[in-house]
Short mmCIF file of C-alpha atoms and ligand atoms in Angstrom, two decimals:
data_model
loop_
_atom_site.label_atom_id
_atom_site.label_comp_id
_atom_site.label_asym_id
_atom_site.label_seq_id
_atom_site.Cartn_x
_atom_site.Cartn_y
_atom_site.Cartn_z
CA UNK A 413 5.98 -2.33 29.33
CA UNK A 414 6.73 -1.76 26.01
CA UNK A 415 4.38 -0.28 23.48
CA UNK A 416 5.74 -0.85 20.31
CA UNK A 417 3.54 -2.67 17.78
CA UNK A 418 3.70 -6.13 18.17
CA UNK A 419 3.86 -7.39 14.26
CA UNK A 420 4.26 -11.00 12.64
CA UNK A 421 5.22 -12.02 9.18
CA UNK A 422 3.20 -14.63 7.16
CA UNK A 423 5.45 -15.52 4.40
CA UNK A 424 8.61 -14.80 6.15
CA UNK A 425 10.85 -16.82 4.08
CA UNK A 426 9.12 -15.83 0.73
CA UNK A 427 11.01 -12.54 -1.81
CA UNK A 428 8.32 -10.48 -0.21
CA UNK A 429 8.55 -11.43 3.42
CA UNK A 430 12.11 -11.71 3.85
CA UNK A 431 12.28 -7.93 3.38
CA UNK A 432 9.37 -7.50 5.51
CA UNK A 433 10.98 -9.03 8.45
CA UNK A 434 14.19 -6.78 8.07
CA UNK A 435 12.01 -3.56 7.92
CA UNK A 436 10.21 -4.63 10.84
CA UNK A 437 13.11 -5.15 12.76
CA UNK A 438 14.61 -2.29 12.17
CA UNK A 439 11.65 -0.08 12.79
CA UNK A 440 11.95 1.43 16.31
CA UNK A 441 7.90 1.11 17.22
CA UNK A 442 7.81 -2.30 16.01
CA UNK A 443 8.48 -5.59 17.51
CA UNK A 444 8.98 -8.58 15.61
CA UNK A 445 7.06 -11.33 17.39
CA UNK A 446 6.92 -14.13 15.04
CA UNK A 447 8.15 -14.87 10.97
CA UNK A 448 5.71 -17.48 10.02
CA UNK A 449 6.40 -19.77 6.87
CA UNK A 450 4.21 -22.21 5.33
CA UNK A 451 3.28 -24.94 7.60
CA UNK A 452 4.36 -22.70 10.78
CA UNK A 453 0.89 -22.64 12.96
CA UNK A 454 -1.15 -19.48 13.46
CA UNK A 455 -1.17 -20.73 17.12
CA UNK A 456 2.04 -18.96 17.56
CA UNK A 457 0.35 -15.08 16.82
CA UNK A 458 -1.83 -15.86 19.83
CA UNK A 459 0.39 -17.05 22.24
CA UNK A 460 2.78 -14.29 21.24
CA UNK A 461 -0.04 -11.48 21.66
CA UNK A 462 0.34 -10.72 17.78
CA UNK A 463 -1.63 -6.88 16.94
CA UNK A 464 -0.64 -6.64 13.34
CA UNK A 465 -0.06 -9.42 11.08
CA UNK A 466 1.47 -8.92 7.78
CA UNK A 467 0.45 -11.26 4.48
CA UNK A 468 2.78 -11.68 2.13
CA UNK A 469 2.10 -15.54 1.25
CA UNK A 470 0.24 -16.65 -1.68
CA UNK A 471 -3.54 -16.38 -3.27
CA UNK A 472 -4.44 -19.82 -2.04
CA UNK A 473 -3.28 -19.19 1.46
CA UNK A 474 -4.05 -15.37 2.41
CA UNK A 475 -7.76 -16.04 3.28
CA UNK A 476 -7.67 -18.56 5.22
CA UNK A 477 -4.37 -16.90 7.16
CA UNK A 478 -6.87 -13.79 7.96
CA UNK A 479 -9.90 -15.42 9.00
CA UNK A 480 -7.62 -16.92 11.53
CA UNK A 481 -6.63 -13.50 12.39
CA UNK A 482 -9.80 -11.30 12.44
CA UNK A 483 -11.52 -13.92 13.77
CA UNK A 484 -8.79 -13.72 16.65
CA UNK A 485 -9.06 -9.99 16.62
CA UNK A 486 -5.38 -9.07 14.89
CA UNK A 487 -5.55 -6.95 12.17
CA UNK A 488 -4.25 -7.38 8.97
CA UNK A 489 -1.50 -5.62 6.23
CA UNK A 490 -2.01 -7.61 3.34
CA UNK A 491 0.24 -7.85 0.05
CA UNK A 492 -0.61 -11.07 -1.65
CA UNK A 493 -2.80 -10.22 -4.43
CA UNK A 494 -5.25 -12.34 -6.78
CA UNK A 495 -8.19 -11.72 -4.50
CA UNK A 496 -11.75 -12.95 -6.53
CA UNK A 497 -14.75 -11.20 -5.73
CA UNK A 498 -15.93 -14.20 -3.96
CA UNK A 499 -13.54 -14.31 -1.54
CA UNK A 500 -13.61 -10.75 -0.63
CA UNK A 501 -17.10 -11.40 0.51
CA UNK A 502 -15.90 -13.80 2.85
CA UNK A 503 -13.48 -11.59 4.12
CA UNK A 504 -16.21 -8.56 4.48
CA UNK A 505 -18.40 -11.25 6.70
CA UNK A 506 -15.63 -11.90 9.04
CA UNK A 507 -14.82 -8.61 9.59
CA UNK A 508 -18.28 -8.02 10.14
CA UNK A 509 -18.16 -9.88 12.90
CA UNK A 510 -15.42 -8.82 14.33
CA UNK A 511 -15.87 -4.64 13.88
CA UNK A 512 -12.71 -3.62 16.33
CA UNK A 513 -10.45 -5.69 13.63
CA UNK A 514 -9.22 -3.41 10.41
CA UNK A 515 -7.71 -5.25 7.06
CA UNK A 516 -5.41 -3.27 4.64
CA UNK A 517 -5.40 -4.84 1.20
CA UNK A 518 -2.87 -3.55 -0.80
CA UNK A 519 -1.86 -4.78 -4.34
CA UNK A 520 0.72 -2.46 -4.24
CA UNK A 521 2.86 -1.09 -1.59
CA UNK A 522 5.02 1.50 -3.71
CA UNK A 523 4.56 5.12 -3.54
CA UNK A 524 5.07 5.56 -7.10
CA UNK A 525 2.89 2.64 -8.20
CA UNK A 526 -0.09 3.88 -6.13
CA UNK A 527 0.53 7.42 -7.83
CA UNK A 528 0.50 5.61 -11.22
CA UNK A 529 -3.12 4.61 -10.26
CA UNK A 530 -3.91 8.05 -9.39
CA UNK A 531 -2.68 9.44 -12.75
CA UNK A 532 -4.54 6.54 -14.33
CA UNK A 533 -7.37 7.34 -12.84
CA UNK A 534 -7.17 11.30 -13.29
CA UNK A 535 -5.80 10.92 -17.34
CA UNK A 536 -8.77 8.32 -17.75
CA UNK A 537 -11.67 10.37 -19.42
CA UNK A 538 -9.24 12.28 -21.97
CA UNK A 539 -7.89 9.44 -23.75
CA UNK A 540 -10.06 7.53 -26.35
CA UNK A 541 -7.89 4.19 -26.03
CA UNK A 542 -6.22 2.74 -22.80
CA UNK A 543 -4.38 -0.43 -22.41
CA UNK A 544 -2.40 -1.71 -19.42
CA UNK A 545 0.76 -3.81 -19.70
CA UNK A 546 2.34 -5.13 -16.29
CA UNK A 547 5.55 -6.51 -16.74
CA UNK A 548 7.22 -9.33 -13.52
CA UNK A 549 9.47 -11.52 -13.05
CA UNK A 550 8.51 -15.75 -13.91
CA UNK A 551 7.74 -16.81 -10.12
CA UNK A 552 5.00 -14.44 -9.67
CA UNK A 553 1.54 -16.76 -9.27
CA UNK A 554 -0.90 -14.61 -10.59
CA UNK A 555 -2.22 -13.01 -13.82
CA UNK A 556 -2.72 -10.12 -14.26
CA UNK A 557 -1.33 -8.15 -10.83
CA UNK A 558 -2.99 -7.24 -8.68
CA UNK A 559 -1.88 -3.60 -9.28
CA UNK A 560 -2.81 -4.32 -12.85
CA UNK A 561 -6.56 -5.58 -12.12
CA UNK A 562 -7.10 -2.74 -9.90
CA UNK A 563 -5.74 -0.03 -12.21
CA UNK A 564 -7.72 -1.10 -15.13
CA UNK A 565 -10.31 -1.07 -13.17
CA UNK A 566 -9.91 2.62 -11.49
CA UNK A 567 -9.82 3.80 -14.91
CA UNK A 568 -13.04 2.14 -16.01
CA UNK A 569 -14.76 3.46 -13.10
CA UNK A 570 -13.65 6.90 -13.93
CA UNK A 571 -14.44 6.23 -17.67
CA UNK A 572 -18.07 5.22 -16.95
CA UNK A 573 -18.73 8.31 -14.56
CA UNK A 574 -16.96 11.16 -17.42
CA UNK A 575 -19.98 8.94 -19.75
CA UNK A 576 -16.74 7.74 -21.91
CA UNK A 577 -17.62 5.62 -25.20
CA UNK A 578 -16.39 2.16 -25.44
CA UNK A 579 -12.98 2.46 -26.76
CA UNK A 580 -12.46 1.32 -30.08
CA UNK A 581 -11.01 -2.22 -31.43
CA UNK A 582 -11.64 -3.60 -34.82
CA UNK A 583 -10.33 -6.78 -34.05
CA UNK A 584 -12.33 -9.24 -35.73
CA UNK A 585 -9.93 -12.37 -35.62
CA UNK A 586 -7.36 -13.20 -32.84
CA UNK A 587 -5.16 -15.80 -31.30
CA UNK A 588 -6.11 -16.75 -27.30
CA UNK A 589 -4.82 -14.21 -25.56
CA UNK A 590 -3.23 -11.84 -27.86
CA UNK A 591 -5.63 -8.39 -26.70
CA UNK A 592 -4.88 -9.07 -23.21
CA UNK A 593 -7.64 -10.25 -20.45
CA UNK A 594 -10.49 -8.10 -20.49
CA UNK A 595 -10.92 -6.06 -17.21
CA UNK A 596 -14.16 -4.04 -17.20
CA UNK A 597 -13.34 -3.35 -20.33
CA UNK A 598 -9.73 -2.06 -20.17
CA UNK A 599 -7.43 -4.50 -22.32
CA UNK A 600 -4.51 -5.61 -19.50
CA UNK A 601 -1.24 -7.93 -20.91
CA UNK A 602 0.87 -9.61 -18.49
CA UNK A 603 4.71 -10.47 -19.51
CA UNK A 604 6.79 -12.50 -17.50
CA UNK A 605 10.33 -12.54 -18.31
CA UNK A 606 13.40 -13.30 -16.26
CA UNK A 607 15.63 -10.07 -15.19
CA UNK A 608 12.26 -8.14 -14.05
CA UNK A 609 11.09 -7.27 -10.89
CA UNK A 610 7.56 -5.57 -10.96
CA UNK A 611 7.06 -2.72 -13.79
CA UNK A 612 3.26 -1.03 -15.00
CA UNK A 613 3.31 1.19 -17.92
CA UNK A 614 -0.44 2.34 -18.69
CA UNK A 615 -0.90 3.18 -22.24
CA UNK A 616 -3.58 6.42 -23.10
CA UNK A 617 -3.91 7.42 -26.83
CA UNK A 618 -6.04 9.36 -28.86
CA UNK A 619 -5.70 11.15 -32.28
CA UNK A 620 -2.16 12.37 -33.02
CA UNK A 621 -0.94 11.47 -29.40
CA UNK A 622 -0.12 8.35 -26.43
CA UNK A 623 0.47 9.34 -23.08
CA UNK A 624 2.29 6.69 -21.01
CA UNK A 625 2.55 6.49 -17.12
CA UNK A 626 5.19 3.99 -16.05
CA UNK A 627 6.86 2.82 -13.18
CA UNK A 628 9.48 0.48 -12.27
CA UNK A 629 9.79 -1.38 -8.73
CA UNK A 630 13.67 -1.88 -8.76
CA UNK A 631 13.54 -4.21 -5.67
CA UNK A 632 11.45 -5.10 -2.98
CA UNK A 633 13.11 -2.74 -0.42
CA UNK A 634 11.17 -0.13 -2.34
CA UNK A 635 7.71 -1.61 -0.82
CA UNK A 636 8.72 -1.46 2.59
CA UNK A 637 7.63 2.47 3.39
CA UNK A 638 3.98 1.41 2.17
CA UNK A 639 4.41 -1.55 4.22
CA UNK A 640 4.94 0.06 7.67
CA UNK A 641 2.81 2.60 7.13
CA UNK A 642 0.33 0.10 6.72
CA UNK A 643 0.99 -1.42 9.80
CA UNK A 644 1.33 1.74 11.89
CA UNK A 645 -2.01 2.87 10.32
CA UNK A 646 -4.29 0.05 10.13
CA UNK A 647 -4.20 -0.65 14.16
CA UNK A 648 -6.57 2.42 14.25
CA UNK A 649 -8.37 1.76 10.82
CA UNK A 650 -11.53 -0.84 11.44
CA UNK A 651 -13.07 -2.32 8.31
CA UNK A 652 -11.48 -3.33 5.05
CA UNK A 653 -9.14 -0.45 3.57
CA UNK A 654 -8.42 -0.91 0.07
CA UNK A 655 -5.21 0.08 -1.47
CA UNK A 656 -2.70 2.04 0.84
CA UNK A 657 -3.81 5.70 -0.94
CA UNK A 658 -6.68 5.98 1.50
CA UNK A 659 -3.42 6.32 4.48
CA UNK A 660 -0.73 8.03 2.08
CA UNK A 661 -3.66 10.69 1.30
CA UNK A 662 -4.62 11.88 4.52
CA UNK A 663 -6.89 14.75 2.87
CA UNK A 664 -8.86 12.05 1.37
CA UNK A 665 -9.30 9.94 4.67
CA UNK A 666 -13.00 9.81 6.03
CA UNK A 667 -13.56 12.24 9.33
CA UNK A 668 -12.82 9.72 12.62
CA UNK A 669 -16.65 9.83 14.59
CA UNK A 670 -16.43 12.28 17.23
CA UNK A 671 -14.53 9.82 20.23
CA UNK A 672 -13.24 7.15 18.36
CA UNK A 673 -9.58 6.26 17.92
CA UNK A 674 -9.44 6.58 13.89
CA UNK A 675 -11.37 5.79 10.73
CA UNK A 676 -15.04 4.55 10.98
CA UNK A 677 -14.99 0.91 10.05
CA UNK A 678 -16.63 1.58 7.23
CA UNK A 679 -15.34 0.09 4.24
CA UNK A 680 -12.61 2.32 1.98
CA UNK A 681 -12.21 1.95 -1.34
CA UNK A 682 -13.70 -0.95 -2.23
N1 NAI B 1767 1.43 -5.45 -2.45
C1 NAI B 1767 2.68 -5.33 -2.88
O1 NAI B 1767 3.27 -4.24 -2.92
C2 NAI B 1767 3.40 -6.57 -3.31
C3 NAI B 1767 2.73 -7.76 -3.31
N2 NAI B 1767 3.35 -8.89 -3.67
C4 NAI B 1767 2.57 -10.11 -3.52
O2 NAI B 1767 3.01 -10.77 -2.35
C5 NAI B 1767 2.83 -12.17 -2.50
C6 NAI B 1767 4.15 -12.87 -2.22
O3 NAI B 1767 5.09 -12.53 -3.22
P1 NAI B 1767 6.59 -13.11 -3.18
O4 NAI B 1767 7.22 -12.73 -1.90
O5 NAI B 1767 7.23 -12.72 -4.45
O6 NAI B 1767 6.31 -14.69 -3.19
P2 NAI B 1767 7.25 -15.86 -2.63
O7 NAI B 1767 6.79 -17.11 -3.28
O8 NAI B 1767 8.68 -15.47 -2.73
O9 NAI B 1767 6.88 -15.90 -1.07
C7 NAI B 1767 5.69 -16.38 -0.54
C8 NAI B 1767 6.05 -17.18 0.69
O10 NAI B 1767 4.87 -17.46 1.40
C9 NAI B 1767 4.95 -18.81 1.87
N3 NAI B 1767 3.62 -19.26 2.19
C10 NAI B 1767 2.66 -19.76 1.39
N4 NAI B 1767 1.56 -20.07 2.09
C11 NAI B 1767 1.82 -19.73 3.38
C12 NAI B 1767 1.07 -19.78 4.58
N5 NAI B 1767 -0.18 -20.27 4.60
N6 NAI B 1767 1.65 -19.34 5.72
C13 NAI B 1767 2.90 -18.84 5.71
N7 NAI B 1767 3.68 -18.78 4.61
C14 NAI B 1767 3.13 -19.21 3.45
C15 NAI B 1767 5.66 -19.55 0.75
O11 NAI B 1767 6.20 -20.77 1.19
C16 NAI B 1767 6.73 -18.52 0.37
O12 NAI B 1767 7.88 -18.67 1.18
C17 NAI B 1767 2.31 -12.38 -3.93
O13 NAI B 1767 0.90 -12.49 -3.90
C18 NAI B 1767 2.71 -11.10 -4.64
O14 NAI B 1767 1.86 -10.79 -5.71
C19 NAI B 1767 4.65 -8.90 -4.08
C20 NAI B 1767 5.37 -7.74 -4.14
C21 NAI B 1767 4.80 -6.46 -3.77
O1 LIG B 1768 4.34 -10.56 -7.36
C1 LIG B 1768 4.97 -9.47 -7.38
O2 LIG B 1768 6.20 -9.40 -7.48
C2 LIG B 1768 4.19 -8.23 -7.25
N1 LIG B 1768 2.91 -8.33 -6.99
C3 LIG B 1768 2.01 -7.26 -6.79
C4 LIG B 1768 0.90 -7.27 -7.82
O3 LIG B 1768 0.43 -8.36 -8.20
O4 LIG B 1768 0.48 -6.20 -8.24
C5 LIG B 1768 2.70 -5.92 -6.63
C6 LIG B 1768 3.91 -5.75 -7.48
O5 LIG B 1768 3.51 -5.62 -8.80
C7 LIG B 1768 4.87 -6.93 -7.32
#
């Protein structure tokens, strides 16, 4: 018997999930047993013995697609971003109950733009002003990205812990929208503008200086690394892992318990 990993797409037919359903194939450990597409039933990642199940679908679909899943026992490589805080929760208690099951949520699958929320993260504390600008092409759903949301946020957290001041804005008047959504704090503006695929720059400036981090996602091939190592990681990875850095940094990953197969279960980088 074979023991490849047996992986399904959700999304299959979408930008995203086309690509993912090429890598897969092409992947020597992995076999391909269903490409799912809206109105396709989950039924079929049963009967087909499903162990990893990739999301690359939409906000209003990918929770419902994994409580189908944990709740079944297959873990979970997930994508699609604009995730609420709310439906997280729901996601932790369905895990909870099923503790063998591991979830990766990743709103971003490229090396470079999980490095970009690294830098973010370590340039954070320096800088008196930050602003994030994410830049994607017009079919993308949600707004900010998910990268975006998360990076602002990384950098707030590492703000608040280095005891940063509030950055300053003297804005006293302003059209709706025109400083960006607020994210804990950090000012985040979302263009969409045909010709783009998915760019970040994060913008760090203080007196006499601006330090930029960018990165550009050129096409969707370029997520497909994150996404397999995803899959080859999270079979051993119970609990919800958030953002693929906790498997591209190894150093960083928490000790396995003494007889176990990999990470604890506990939850990573929430
Ligand atoms: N984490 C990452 O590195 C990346 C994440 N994304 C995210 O992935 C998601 C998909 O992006 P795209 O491929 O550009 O969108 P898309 O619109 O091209 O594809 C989504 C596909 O999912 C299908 N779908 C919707 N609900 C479904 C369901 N319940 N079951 C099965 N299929 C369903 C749609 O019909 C569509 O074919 C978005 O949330 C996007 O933000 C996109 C690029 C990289
Ligand atoms: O919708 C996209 O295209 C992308 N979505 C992800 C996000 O919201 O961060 C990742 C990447 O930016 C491409």
């Amino acid at each position: 018997m074979s023991n490849r990993i047996r992986v399904a797409v959700l999304g299959a037919r979408g930008r995203m999930g086309s690509e993912a359903v090429k890598a897969v194939e092409a992947a020597a450990d992995m076999e391909l047993t269903a490409a799912l597409g809206r109105g396709d039933s989950l039924d079929t990642l049963t009967s087909t013995d499903t162990q990893v199940a990739i999301d690359l679908t939409h906000p209003d679909s990918v929770l419902k697609n994994l409580e189908f899943c944990v709740g079944h026992g297959i873990h979970g490589v997930v994508g699609t971003t604009g995730w609420s805080g709310e439906r997280l929760d729901r996601l932790r208690d369905k895990l909870a109950a099923s503790p063998g099951t591991g979830v990766l949520i990743a709103p971003n699958f490229g090396i470079g733009a999980v490095l970009t929320m690294r830098f973010a993260q370590q340039a954070a504390r320096f800088f008196e002003s930050v602003e994030v600008v994410e830049l994607h092409h017009p079919h993308k759903a949600d707004a900010p990205s998910g990268t975006a949301v998360r990076t602002a946020q990384l950098i707030a957290e590492a703000r608040r812990s280095a005891g940063c001041a509030p950055q300053p804005d003297a804005t006293s008047t302003a059209l709706d929208g025109a400083r960006g959504a607020d994210v804990d704090g950090v000012p985040v503006h979302a263009v969409r503008l045909r010709g783009l695929v998915a760019h970040q720059e994060v913008l760090f400036g203080d007196e006499g200086e601006v330090f930029t981090i960018r990165h550009d996602s050129m096409n969707r091939g370029s997520f497909m690394p994150g996404v397999l190592l995803g899959v080859r990681r999270i079979i051993s990875a119970p609990g919800l892992t958030m953002g693929l850095e906790h498997f591209l940094f190894d150093d960083e990953a928490p000790a396995a318990p003494a007889g176990s197969a990999g990470a604890s279960g506990a939850e990573q980088g929430s």
